Short mmCIF file of C-alpha atoms in Angstrom, two decimals:
data_model
loop_
_atom_site.label_atom_id
_atom_site.label_comp_id
_atom_site.label_asym_id
_atom_site.label_seq_id
_atom_site.Cartn_x
_atom_site.Cartn_y
_atom_site.Cartn_z
CA MET A 186 0.00 0.00 0.00
CA SER A 187 1.38 3.37 -0.90
CA VAL A 188 2.25 5.85 1.80
CA LEU A 189 -0.18 8.31 0.27
CA ARG A 190 -3.01 5.79 0.33
CA ARG A 191 -2.25 4.88 3.95
CA LEU A 192 -2.28 8.54 4.85
CA PHE A 193 -5.58 8.95 3.07
CA GLU A 194 -7.10 5.97 4.88
CA LYS A 195 -5.88 7.28 8.22
CA LYS A 196 -7.47 10.61 7.44
CA THR A 197 -10.67 8.88 6.44
CA LEU A 198 -10.72 6.87 9.66
CA ALA A 199 -10.12 10.02 11.69
CA ARG A 200 -12.93 11.71 9.80
CA ASP A 201 -15.27 8.78 10.41
CA LEU A 202 -14.45 8.83 14.11
CA LEU A 203 -15.06 12.57 14.21
CA ALA A 204 -18.37 12.11 12.40
CA LEU A 205 -19.40 9.39 14.86
CA SER A 206 -18.54 11.51 17.87
CA LEU A 207 -20.48 14.42 16.38
CA VAL A 208 -23.52 12.21 15.84
CA LEU A 209 -23.44 10.96 19.39
CA GLY A 210 -22.62 14.35 20.87
CA ALA A 211 -19.73 14.88 23.23
CA THR A 212 -19.34 12.16 25.80
CA ALA A 213 -22.00 12.79 28.38
CA VAL A 214 -20.76 14.42 31.51
CA GLN A 215 -22.25 13.29 34.82
CA ALA A 216 -25.86 14.55 34.91
CA GLU A 217 -26.11 17.49 37.28
CA GLY A 218 -28.88 19.47 38.91
CA PRO A 219 -32.61 19.00 38.36
CA SER A 220 -34.16 16.33 36.13
CA LEU A 221 -34.81 17.08 32.46
CA ALA A 222 -38.54 17.26 33.23
CA GLU A 223 -37.91 19.90 35.90
CA ALA A 224 -35.52 21.78 33.63
CA TYR A 225 -38.13 21.72 30.87
CA LYS A 226 -40.73 23.19 33.21
CA ALA A 227 -38.32 26.01 34.12
CA LEU A 228 -37.59 26.82 30.46
CA ALA A 229 -41.12 26.46 29.11
CA SER A 230 -42.59 28.79 31.75
CA ARG A 231 -40.21 31.64 30.82
CA LYS A 232 -40.59 34.37 28.24
CA MET A 233 -38.82 33.69 24.95
CA VAL A 234 -37.40 36.42 22.74
CA ASP A 235 -36.58 35.89 19.06
CA LEU A 236 -33.09 37.17 18.28
CA THR A 237 -33.52 36.47 14.55
CA HIS A 238 -34.63 38.69 11.65
CA SER A 239 -37.09 37.30 9.11
CA PHE A 240 -35.30 37.26 5.76
CA SER A 241 -36.63 37.81 2.25
CA PRO A 242 -35.28 38.80 -1.18
CA SER A 243 -35.10 42.44 -0.02
CA THR A 244 -33.08 41.73 3.14
CA PRO A 245 -29.88 43.81 3.48
CA VAL A 246 -26.85 41.75 2.43
CA TRP A 247 -23.21 42.58 1.78
CA GLN A 248 -23.04 44.09 -1.71
CA GLY A 249 -20.36 41.58 -2.73
CA PHE A 250 -22.94 38.80 -2.47
CA GLY A 251 -26.17 40.17 -3.92
CA GLN A 252 -29.82 39.54 -3.04
CA ALA A 253 -31.47 36.14 -2.67
CA THR A 254 -34.26 35.15 -5.03
CA PHE A 255 -37.35 33.24 -3.88
CA THR A 256 -39.46 31.66 -6.65
CA THR A 257 -42.40 29.28 -6.59
CA ALA A 258 -41.02 25.73 -6.76
CA SER A 259 -41.82 24.04 -10.08
CA ASP A 260 -41.86 20.57 -11.54
CA PRO A 261 -38.30 20.16 -12.93
CA LYS A 262 -39.69 18.32 -16.00
CA THR A 263 -42.51 20.64 -17.05
CA TYR A 264 -41.41 23.88 -15.29
CA ARG A 265 -45.02 24.26 -14.13
CA PRO A 266 -45.09 25.95 -10.68
CA TYR A 267 -46.83 23.84 -8.03
CA THR A 268 -50.11 25.28 -6.75
CA LEU A 269 -52.44 24.42 -3.89
CA GLU A 270 -55.29 24.14 -6.40
CA LYS A 271 -53.65 21.65 -8.78
CA ASP A 272 -51.15 19.89 -6.54
CA GLY A 273 -52.44 20.29 -3.00
CA PHE A 274 -49.22 21.98 -1.86
CA ARG A 275 -46.96 24.94 -2.60
CA THR A 276 -43.38 25.67 -1.76
CA THR A 277 -40.45 27.91 -2.56
CA PHE A 278 -37.18 27.54 -4.46
CA TYR A 279 -34.33 29.55 -2.92
CA SER A 280 -31.18 30.90 -4.56
CA MET A 281 -28.97 32.58 -2.01
CA VAL A 282 -25.56 32.94 -0.48
CA GLY A 283 -25.09 31.20 2.87
CA GLN A 284 -24.26 34.51 4.63
CA TYR A 285 -27.87 35.73 4.33
CA GLY A 286 -30.13 37.17 7.05
CA THR A 287 -29.29 36.21 10.63
CA HIS A 288 -26.57 33.64 9.91
CA VAL A 289 -23.75 31.55 11.33
CA ASP A 290 -20.10 31.94 10.31
CA PRO A 291 -18.10 28.78 11.10
CA PRO A 292 -14.27 28.79 11.31
CA ALA A 293 -13.97 27.34 7.77
CA HIS A 294 -15.49 30.55 6.32
CA PHE A 295 -12.09 32.22 6.84
CA HIS A 296 -9.65 29.38 7.47
CA GLU A 297 -8.53 26.46 5.29
CA ASN A 298 -8.58 23.94 8.14
CA GLY A 299 -11.37 25.46 10.20
CA ILE A 300 -14.38 23.31 11.06
CA THR A 301 -17.50 23.64 8.91
CA LEU A 302 -20.92 24.37 10.38
CA ASP A 303 -21.98 20.70 10.41
CA GLN A 304 -19.01 20.02 12.73
CA ILE A 305 -19.84 22.55 15.45
CA PRO A 306 -20.85 20.54 18.54
CA LEU A 307 -24.51 20.49 19.63
CA ARG A 308 -23.24 21.49 23.07
CA GLU A 309 -22.41 24.96 21.69
CA MET A 310 -26.03 25.53 20.64
CA LEU A 311 -27.46 26.13 24.12
CA LEU A 312 -25.47 28.62 26.20
CA PRO A 313 -25.72 31.27 28.91
CA LEU A 314 -26.24 34.63 27.16
CA VAL A 315 -24.56 37.91 28.09
CA VAL A 316 -25.44 41.13 26.32
CA LEU A 317 -22.80 43.87 26.22
CA ASP A 318 -24.66 47.11 25.59
CA ILE A 319 -22.66 49.93 23.98
CA THR A 320 -25.66 52.07 23.04
CA PRO A 321 -24.93 54.63 25.83
CA LEU A 322 -21.55 55.28 24.14
CA LEU A 323 -22.92 55.77 20.64
CA GLY A 324 -24.13 59.35 21.22
CA LYS A 325 -20.54 60.53 21.43
CA ASP A 326 -19.17 58.13 18.80
CA PRO A 327 -21.80 56.39 16.63
CA ASN A 328 -19.15 53.92 15.42
CA HIS A 329 -17.65 53.04 18.78
CA ALA A 330 -15.87 49.66 18.86
CA ILE A 331 -16.29 47.99 22.26
CA THR A 332 -13.08 48.03 24.33
CA VAL A 333 -11.73 45.82 27.10
CA GLN A 334 -12.45 48.71 29.51
CA ASP A 335 -16.10 48.70 28.40
CA ILE A 336 -16.28 45.00 29.28
CA LEU A 337 -14.65 45.60 32.68
CA ASP A 338 -17.18 48.39 33.33
CA TRP A 339 -19.98 45.97 32.38
CA GLU A 340 -18.57 43.38 34.80
CA LYS A 341 -18.62 45.91 37.66
CA LYS A 342 -22.39 46.13 37.24
CA HIS A 343 -23.32 42.62 36.14
CA GLY A 344 -20.60 40.30 37.42
CA ARG A 345 -17.95 38.39 35.54
CA VAL A 346 -18.77 37.20 32.03
CA PRO A 347 -19.43 33.48 32.59
CA GLU A 348 -17.11 30.88 31.08
CA GLY A 349 -18.75 29.11 28.16
CA SER A 350 -21.23 31.89 27.47
CA PHE A 351 -22.42 33.48 24.23
CA ALA A 352 -21.50 37.19 24.25
CA ALA A 353 -23.73 39.41 22.12
CA LEU A 354 -22.93 43.03 21.27
CA ARG A 355 -25.96 45.30 21.61
CA THR A 356 -25.85 48.39 19.39
CA ASP A 357 -29.56 48.75 18.45
CA MET A 358 -28.34 48.75 14.87
CA TYR A 359 -30.82 45.94 14.20
CA LYS A 360 -33.51 48.62 14.12
CA ASP A 361 -32.08 49.78 10.76
CA PHE A 362 -32.66 46.36 9.16
CA GLY A 363 -35.74 47.68 7.33
CA ASN A 364 -33.59 50.45 5.78
CA PRO A 365 -30.97 48.42 3.87
CA GLU A 366 -28.82 51.37 2.76
CA ARG A 367 -28.46 52.64 6.32
CA PHE A 368 -28.02 49.11 7.67
CA LYS A 369 -25.10 48.50 5.28
CA ARG A 370 -23.23 51.65 6.37
CA HIS A 371 -19.49 51.61 7.08
CA PRO A 372 -18.14 52.29 9.67
CA PHE A 373 -20.63 51.01 12.26
CA PRO A 374 -20.57 50.15 15.98
CA ALA A 375 -18.46 46.99 16.25
CA TRP A 376 -16.14 44.67 18.16
CA SER A 377 -12.48 45.60 18.66
CA LEU A 378 -9.86 42.89 18.27
CA ALA A 379 -8.71 43.45 21.87
CA ALA A 380 -12.28 42.97 23.16
CA VAL A 381 -12.84 39.62 21.45
CA GLN A 382 -9.36 38.45 22.48
CA PHE A 383 -10.17 39.36 26.09
CA LEU A 384 -13.53 37.54 25.97
CA PHE A 385 -12.23 34.31 24.43
CA GLU A 386 -8.83 34.19 26.19
CA LYS A 387 -9.55 35.65 29.63
CA ARG A 388 -13.25 34.85 30.00
CA LYS A 389 -13.25 31.68 27.90
CA ILE A 390 -16.55 32.39 26.19
CA THR A 391 -17.84 29.99 23.52
CA ALA A 392 -19.17 32.28 20.77
CA ILE A 393 -20.06 35.85 19.87
CA GLY A 394 -22.91 37.54 18.06
CA HIS A 395 -23.68 41.04 16.78
CA GLU A 396 -26.32 42.99 14.90
CA SER A 397 -24.19 44.19 11.98
CA LEU A 398 -23.19 42.42 8.76
CA ASP A 399 -19.57 42.26 9.93
CA THR A 400 -17.67 41.78 13.15
CA ASP A 401 -15.44 44.84 12.88
CA ILE A 402 -14.62 47.78 10.62
CA THR A 403 -11.03 46.94 9.69
CA SER A 404 -10.49 46.32 5.97
CA THR A 405 -8.91 42.96 6.84
CA LEU A 406 -11.68 41.98 9.28
CA ASP A 407 -9.12 41.43 12.04
CA ALA A 408 -11.57 40.59 14.83
CA GLU A 409 -13.62 38.21 12.64
CA LYS A 410 -10.50 36.48 11.33
CA TRP A 411 -9.17 36.07 14.86
CA VAL A 412 -12.44 34.68 16.31
CA LEU A 413 -12.89 32.12 13.51
CA GLY A 414 -9.19 31.28 13.83
CA GLN A 415 -9.87 30.18 17.43
CA GLY A 416 -12.21 27.48 16.12
CA ARG A 417 -15.17 29.50 17.36
CA TYR A 418 -18.34 30.47 15.50
CA GLN A 419 -20.18 33.77 15.35
CA ILE A 420 -23.74 34.83 14.59
CA GLU A 421 -24.23 37.93 12.47
CA VAL A 422 -27.27 40.15 11.89
CA MET A 423 -28.92 39.40 15.26
CA ALA A 424 -32.11 41.19 16.38
CA HIS A 425 -33.86 42.31 19.59
CA LEU A 426 -30.81 42.36 21.85
CA ASP A 427 -32.52 45.31 23.57
CA LYS A 428 -35.26 42.95 24.74
CA VAL A 429 -33.07 40.63 26.81
CA PRO A 430 -31.28 41.33 30.11
CA PRO A 431 -27.49 41.82 30.29
CA THR A 432 -27.12 38.49 32.08
CA GLY A 433 -29.17 35.53 33.30
CA ALA A 434 -30.82 34.53 30.01
CA LEU A 435 -30.02 31.44 27.94
CA ILE A 436 -29.60 31.40 24.17
CA VAL A 437 -30.69 28.60 21.85
CA VAL A 438 -28.81 29.04 18.59
CA THR A 439 -28.84 26.49 15.77
CA TRP A 440 -28.73 26.17 12.01
CA PRO A 441 -29.47 23.53 9.38
CA LYS A 442 -26.78 20.89 8.95
CA VAL A 443 -25.24 21.75 5.61
CA ALA A 444 -22.50 19.27 4.68
CA ASN A 445 -19.19 21.19 4.63
CA GLY A 446 -21.17 24.37 5.32
CA LEU A 447 -19.26 27.66 5.18
CA GLY A 448 -22.20 29.76 6.44
CA PHE A 449 -25.99 29.49 6.47
CA PRO A 450 -29.06 31.24 7.89
CA ALA A 451 -29.42 30.45 11.60
CA ARG A 452 -32.08 30.73 14.30
CA ALA A 453 -31.31 32.26 17.69
CA PHE A 454 -33.70 32.90 20.57
CA ALA A 455 -33.36 33.77 24.22
CA ILE A 456 -35.07 32.26 27.23
CA VAL A 457 -35.37 35.08 29.72
CA PRO A 458 -35.37 34.78 33.56
CA MET B 210 -22.70 45.52 47.73
CA SER B 211 -22.20 41.82 48.45
CA VAL B 212 -23.27 39.25 45.90
CA LEU B 213 -25.63 37.71 48.46
CA ARG B 214 -27.28 41.03 49.18
CA ARG B 215 -27.62 41.74 45.46
CA LEU B 216 -29.16 38.34 44.93
CA PHE B 217 -31.54 38.93 47.84
CA GLU B 218 -32.57 42.30 46.49
CA LYS B 219 -33.07 40.87 43.02
CA LYS B 220 -35.24 38.13 44.49
CA THR B 221 -37.25 40.67 46.51
CA LEU B 222 -37.70 42.81 43.42
CA ALA B 223 -38.80 39.77 41.44
CA ARG B 224 -41.33 38.91 44.17
CA ASP B 225 -42.65 42.48 44.18
CA LEU B 226 -42.95 42.48 40.41
CA LEU B 227 -44.75 39.15 40.54
CA ALA B 228 -47.18 40.53 43.15
CA LEU B 229 -47.68 43.62 41.00
CA SER B 230 -48.33 41.57 37.88
CA LEU B 231 -50.90 39.51 39.79
CA VAL B 232 -52.60 42.70 40.98
CA LEU B 233 -52.65 44.07 37.47
CA GLY B 234 -53.81 40.74 36.08
CA ALA B 235 -50.86 40.46 33.70
CA THR B 236 -50.93 37.37 31.53
CA ALA B 237 -47.20 36.61 31.58
CA VAL B 238 -46.47 32.95 32.22
CA GLN B 239 -45.36 32.37 35.79
CA ALA B 240 -41.82 31.04 36.15
CA GLU B 241 -41.91 27.52 37.54
CA GLY B 242 -39.41 25.08 38.92
CA PRO B 243 -35.64 25.61 39.08
CA SER B 244 -33.83 28.79 38.02
CA LEU B 245 -32.58 29.14 34.45
CA ALA B 246 -29.02 28.66 35.71
CA GLU B 247 -29.99 25.36 37.37
CA ALA B 248 -31.96 24.30 34.30
CA TYR B 249 -28.94 25.08 32.11
CA LYS B 250 -26.70 22.94 34.30
CA ALA B 251 -29.15 20.05 33.95
CA LEU B 252 -29.29 20.35 30.16
CA ALA B 253 -25.60 21.00 29.52
CA SER B 254 -24.51 17.98 31.55
CA ARG B 255 -26.65 15.56 29.49
CA LYS B 256 -25.81 13.71 26.31
CA MET B 257 -27.05 15.37 23.13
CA VAL B 258 -28.02 13.42 20.01
CA ASP B 259 -28.27 15.03 16.59
CA LEU B 260 -31.57 14.10 14.92
CA THR B 261 -30.58 15.86 11.68
CA HIS B 262 -28.98 14.57 8.48
CA SER B 263 -26.20 16.58 6.84
CA PHE B 264 -27.45 17.65 3.42
CA SER B 265 -25.56 18.12 0.16
CA PRO B 266 -26.33 18.20 -3.57
CA SER B 267 -26.62 14.39 -3.58
CA THR B 268 -29.11 14.18 -0.70
CA PRO B 269 -32.28 12.19 -1.47
CA VAL B 270 -35.15 14.54 -2.32
CA TRP B 271 -38.63 14.00 -3.75
CA GLN B 272 -38.21 13.59 -7.52
CA GLY B 273 -40.76 16.33 -8.15
CA PHE B 274 -38.31 18.86 -6.70
CA GLY B 275 -34.86 17.91 -7.99
CA GLN B 276 -31.43 18.17 -6.39
CA ALA B 277 -29.93 21.28 -4.79
CA THR B 278 -26.84 22.84 -6.29
CA PHE B 279 -24.01 24.26 -4.18
CA THR B 280 -21.55 26.54 -5.98
CA THR B 281 -18.70 28.73 -4.80
CA ALA B 282 -20.11 32.19 -4.12
CA SER B 283 -18.85 34.76 -6.64
CA ASP B 284 -18.66 38.50 -7.00
CA PRO B 285 -21.98 39.38 -8.73
CA LYS B 286 -20.19 41.99 -10.88
CA THR B 287 -17.18 40.02 -12.12
CA TYR B 288 -18.45 36.43 -11.57
CA ARG B 289 -15.06 35.64 -10.03
CA PRO B 290 -15.49 33.03 -7.26
CA TYR B 291 -14.21 34.22 -3.88
CA THR B 292 -11.15 32.39 -2.57
CA LEU B 293 -9.30 32.32 0.75
CA GLU B 294 -6.11 33.25 -1.11
CA LYS B 295 -7.42 36.36 -2.88
CA ASP B 296 -10.28 37.47 -0.65
CA GLY B 297 -9.54 36.03 2.79
CA PHE B 298 -12.86 34.14 2.87
CA ARG B 299 -14.89 31.60 0.95
CA THR B 300 -18.54 30.74 0.98
CA THR B 301 -21.28 28.89 -0.90
CA PHE B 302 -24.22 29.87 -3.07
CA TYR B 303 -27.21 27.57 -2.65
CA SER B 304 -30.04 26.83 -5.08
CA MET B 305 -32.59 24.54 -3.53
CA VAL B 306 -36.19 23.82 -2.70
CA GLY B 307 -37.22 24.52 0.89
CA GLN B 308 -38.22 20.87 1.48
CA TYR B 309 -34.58 19.69 1.38
CA GLY B 310 -32.73 17.47 3.87
CA THR B 311 -34.15 17.35 7.40
CA HIS B 312 -36.80 20.08 7.05
CA VAL B 313 -39.86 21.72 8.57
CA ASP B 314 -43.28 21.76 6.92
CA PRO B 315 -45.45 24.59 8.29
CA PRO B 316 -49.25 24.61 7.90
CA ALA B 317 -49.03 27.03 4.92
CA HIS B 318 -47.23 24.34 2.86
CA PHE B 319 -50.66 22.66 2.32
CA HIS B 320 -53.20 25.27 3.36
CA GLU B 321 -54.06 28.70 1.99
CA ASN B 322 -54.53 30.27 5.42
CA GLY B 323 -52.05 28.17 7.36
CA ILE B 324 -49.25 29.90 9.27
CA THR B 325 -45.83 30.15 7.63
CA LEU B 326 -42.66 28.94 9.32
CA ASP B 327 -41.71 32.41 10.60
CA GLN B 328 -45.03 32.44 12.52
CA ILE B 329 -44.57 29.23 14.48
CA PRO B 330 -44.10 30.21 18.15
CA LEU B 331 -40.64 29.85 19.75
CA ARG B 332 -42.42 27.94 22.50
CA GLU B 333 -42.94 25.04 20.06
CA MET B 334 -39.18 24.70 19.46
CA LEU B 335 -38.31 23.07 22.79
CA LEU B 336 -40.54 20.14 23.70
CA PRO B 337 -40.66 16.80 25.52
CA LEU B 338 -39.81 14.10 22.96
CA VAL B 339 -41.54 10.74 22.62
CA VAL B 340 -40.29 8.16 20.14
CA LEU B 341 -42.83 5.63 18.84
CA ASP B 342 -40.83 2.66 17.58
CA ILE B 343 -42.49 0.49 14.92
CA THR B 344 -39.32 -1.34 13.87
CA PRO B 345 -40.43 -4.59 15.62
CA LEU B 346 -43.49 -4.64 13.34
CA LEU B 347 -41.58 -4.12 10.08
CA GLY B 348 -40.39 -7.73 9.78
CA LYS B 349 -43.95 -8.82 9.05
CA ASP B 350 -44.93 -5.71 7.07
CA PRO B 351 -42.03 -3.47 5.95
CA ASN B 352 -44.51 -0.70 5.13
CA HIS B 353 -46.55 -0.80 8.31
CA ALA B 354 -48.40 2.43 9.12
CA ILE B 355 -48.56 3.02 12.88
CA THR B 356 -52.06 2.44 14.30
CA VAL B 357 -53.89 3.77 17.36
CA GLN B 358 -53.49 0.31 18.89
CA ASP B 359 -49.70 0.53 18.42
CA ILE B 360 -49.74 3.81 20.38
CA LEU B 361 -51.89 2.28 23.14
CA ASP B 362 -49.43 -0.65 23.33
CA TRP B 363 -46.55 1.88 23.60
CA GLU B 364 -48.38 3.68 26.43
CA LYS B 365 -48.75 0.42 28.38
CA LYS B 366 -44.95 0.23 28.52
CA HIS B 367 -43.93 3.90 28.67
CA GLY B 368 -46.88 5.81 30.11
CA ARG B 369 -49.26 8.26 28.49
CA VAL B 370 -47.89 10.40 25.64
CA PRO B 371 -47.40 13.78 27.38
CA GLU B 372 -49.52 16.75 26.36
CA GLY B 373 -47.46 19.28 24.38
CA SER B 374 -44.85 16.75 23.29
CA PHE B 375 -43.14 16.14 19.95
CA ALA B 376 -43.96 12.62 18.74
CA ALA B 377 -41.38 11.07 16.42
CA LEU B 378 -41.94 7.89 14.44
CA ARG B 379 -38.96 5.54 14.55
CA THR B 380 -38.65 3.24 11.55
CA ASP B 381 -34.83 3.08 11.12
CA MET B 382 -35.48 4.17 7.55
CA TYR B 383 -32.97 6.98 8.14
CA LYS B 384 -30.25 4.38 7.68
CA ASP B 385 -31.12 4.29 3.96
CA PHE B 386 -30.37 8.02 3.53
CA GLY B 387 -27.01 7.22 1.90
CA ASN B 388 -28.83 5.08 -0.70
CA PRO B 389 -31.17 7.62 -2.33
CA GLU B 390 -33.06 5.18 -4.56
CA ARG B 391 -33.94 2.94 -1.63
CA PHE B 392 -34.65 5.95 0.63
CA LYS B 393 -37.17 7.30 -1.90
CA ARG B 394 -39.12 4.01 -2.10
CA HIS B 395 -42.91 3.95 -2.01
CA PRO B 396 -44.65 2.55 0.01
CA PHE B 397 -42.64 2.95 3.24
CA PRO B 398 -43.29 2.70 7.00
CA ALA B 399 -45.49 5.68 7.86
CA TRP B 400 -48.13 7.39 9.98
CA SER B 401 -51.81 6.44 9.60
CA LEU B 402 -54.38 9.22 9.61
CA ALA B 403 -56.08 7.66 12.67
CA ALA B 404 -52.78 7.64 14.59
CA VAL B 405 -52.03 11.34 14.04
CA GLN B 406 -55.65 12.24 14.82
CA PHE B 407 -55.39 10.29 18.08
CA LEU B 408 -52.10 11.97 19.03
CA PHE B 409 -53.21 15.55 18.33
CA GLU B 410 -56.85 15.23 19.49
CA LYS B 411 -56.65 12.82 22.42
CA ARG B 412 -53.07 13.38 23.59
CA LYS B 413 -52.81 17.01 22.54
CA ILE B 414 -49.26 16.76 21.21
CA THR B 415 -47.63 19.80 19.60
CA ALA B 416 -45.83 18.40 16.54
CA ILE B 417 -44.72 15.23 14.78
CA GLY B 418 -41.60 14.07 13.02
CA HIS B 419 -40.55 11.08 10.91
CA GLU B 420 -37.60 9.70 8.97
CA SER B 421 -39.22 9.46 5.54
CA LEU B 422 -39.74 12.12 2.87
CA ASP B 423 -43.50 12.03 3.45
CA THR B 424 -45.90 11.59 6.33
CA ASP B 425 -47.99 8.80 4.82
CA ILE B 426 -48.37 6.66 1.71
CA THR B 427 -51.81 7.83 0.51
CA SER B 428 -51.77 9.52 -2.91
CA THR B 429 -53.53 12.51 -1.35
CA LEU B 430 -51.21 12.66 1.68
CA ASP B 431 -54.17 12.44 4.05
CA ALA B 432 -52.21 12.38 7.32
CA GLU B 433 -49.89 15.25 6.29
CA LYS B 434 -52.80 17.35 5.07
CA TRP B 435 -54.70 16.75 8.30
CA VAL B 436 -51.72 17.56 10.59
CA LEU B 437 -50.89 20.81 8.79
CA GLY B 438 -54.62 21.62 8.75
CA GLN B 439 -54.54 21.60 12.57
CA GLY B 440 -52.09 24.52 12.50
CA ARG B 441 -49.30 22.13 13.51
CA TYR B 442 -45.86 21.68 11.99
CA GLN B 443 -43.95 18.52 11.16
CA ILE B 444 -40.29 17.65 10.69
CA GLU B 445 -39.40 15.30 7.84
CA VAL B 446 -36.26 13.26 7.12
CA MET B 447 -35.18 12.96 10.78
CA ALA B 448 -32.15 10.86 11.79
CA HIS B 449 -30.88 8.78 14.75
CA LEU B 450 -34.25 8.16 16.40
CA ASP B 451 -32.78 4.77 17.42
CA LYS B 452 -30.29 6.63 19.64
CA VAL B 453 -32.84 8.31 21.93
CA PRO B 454 -35.11 6.70 24.55
CA PRO B 455 -38.88 6.27 24.00
CA THR B 456 -39.60 8.93 26.61
CA GLY B 457 -37.84 11.38 28.95
CA ALA B 458 -35.71 13.25 26.39
CA LEU B 459 -36.26 16.83 25.23
CA ILE B 460 -36.09 17.98 21.63
CA VAL B 461 -34.71 21.31 20.44
CA VAL B 462 -36.05 21.89 16.94
CA THR B 463 -35.64 25.16 15.03
CA TRP B 464 -35.17 26.55 11.54
CA PRO B 465 -34.08 29.83 9.96
CA LYS B 466 -36.73 32.55 9.94
CA VAL B 467 -37.71 32.74 6.28
CA ALA B 468 -40.32 35.45 5.69
CA ASN B 469 -43.55 33.71 4.58
CA GLY B 470 -41.63 30.42 4.60
CA LEU B 471 -43.41 27.36 3.21
CA GLY B 472 -40.66 24.92 4.23
CA PHE B 473 -36.91 25.06 4.93
CA PRO B 474 -34.06 22.91 6.23
CA ALA B 475 -34.31 22.57 10.03
CA ARG B 476 -32.11 21.44 12.90
CA ALA B 477 -33.35 19.01 15.53
CA PHE B 478 -31.43 17.50 18.43
CA ALA B 479 -32.32 15.61 21.57
CA ILE B 480 -31.14 16.14 25.13
CA VAL B 481 -31.17 12.70 26.69
CA PRO B 482 -31.76 11.84 30.38
#
């Protein structure tokens, strides 16, 4: 057997093992706290807040991608669109870039060997949520990028950012979503590289999210590149971060399982104490 | 101020607000059971099982829709595909029908006035999961449609199907997903109309899911039409229902928020006791 072939088979085996472990989820830790039935009761009795925009062909998108098109799905043989009257059902055919609407960016979006969105563990889809609000700073500088000092100030009021949490940046920019030209402005309120480095390295958070189309305003997308380079995902174009508390909520954040996915529309919602 | 004192004051405030809301007759749901932090601990320490297939251009799909195409996203002006080398990122352009891979069917898929997938409440995206296993009956009839009696037999062993739960039909048909021609066979193990009527009317479940491309084998899709006609959603093409227990697990099931969506890829996973 050639060395190359052996290498390939090893890689395949490793991939199969990875796939298997992803299917089964991370090895279960010892069950802690209340039963699942009690936990369910606690979650189901709370208010839930949608952190996701509805998306359509007119949704603001980065100009380098272009708008999605939604058409009535048709029979691929006759090109006749399906109708409720003739066929008993109707549905839609989508043509769109993965980075559309509220969406997930996996590490592979920016990095050759980064994991794709089908490889992100289920365990990272239910997390404590912290919301870092920089709206009070935007009067003075409408394009303020959150600093490490801003995070330390936040911690003085709300306690330490919990390990393993999802940190969302509140800017109220989501309110411009219905005005695509304003929503796509540059610069915009954003993350700084130092802030995301502090959150992932010192606070050991799991993921970030923000309301804008991009993580930061540098031409090389330094903060985005760094976050994805850590093997971490981010959620872009989030909504309603003004409707959840700074701390104490949980976020459910998932996306369809696109094989080798480099980005796709996602759904995020908060469960509020 | 000490953490304990802050906690105490928060608790007192919460109690006062609760009292106030009772006085005012507010309709907010009352928080029950453990705190969100305790609930999170219970969920995060459990095993999670992905109930979703990865989808790709070769995924089995109903022949009346045709395969998805995935292409490298390009600059809409120059048609040059983006590359990591030149652009620092890469992503995918998708052309596909909404009913692709593991997907959600909202009521509007079959009914003029049914709700679309962006209108399904968040509250229906986290539910107790019951798995009705008909694999022992498939030796005798490989296309058995689950009956009311089968459900009553299940209840003798596992207790009453809980109100508000997500009922999934286990057939192990998901194992044929990698063999599209076999996966798309007709007939196949399915729901009967009487079984879904019993579950929604007598057990008051919230949603159903199954491993096949369709709910039932009637030419008029009687069970599917009836379920969606109740204002309820269903998840099709589920996976790994053999890896979750008949009862006691929770399901997290969500999908991107497509405006007026008639169907779209979804993500479902179980949290297992």
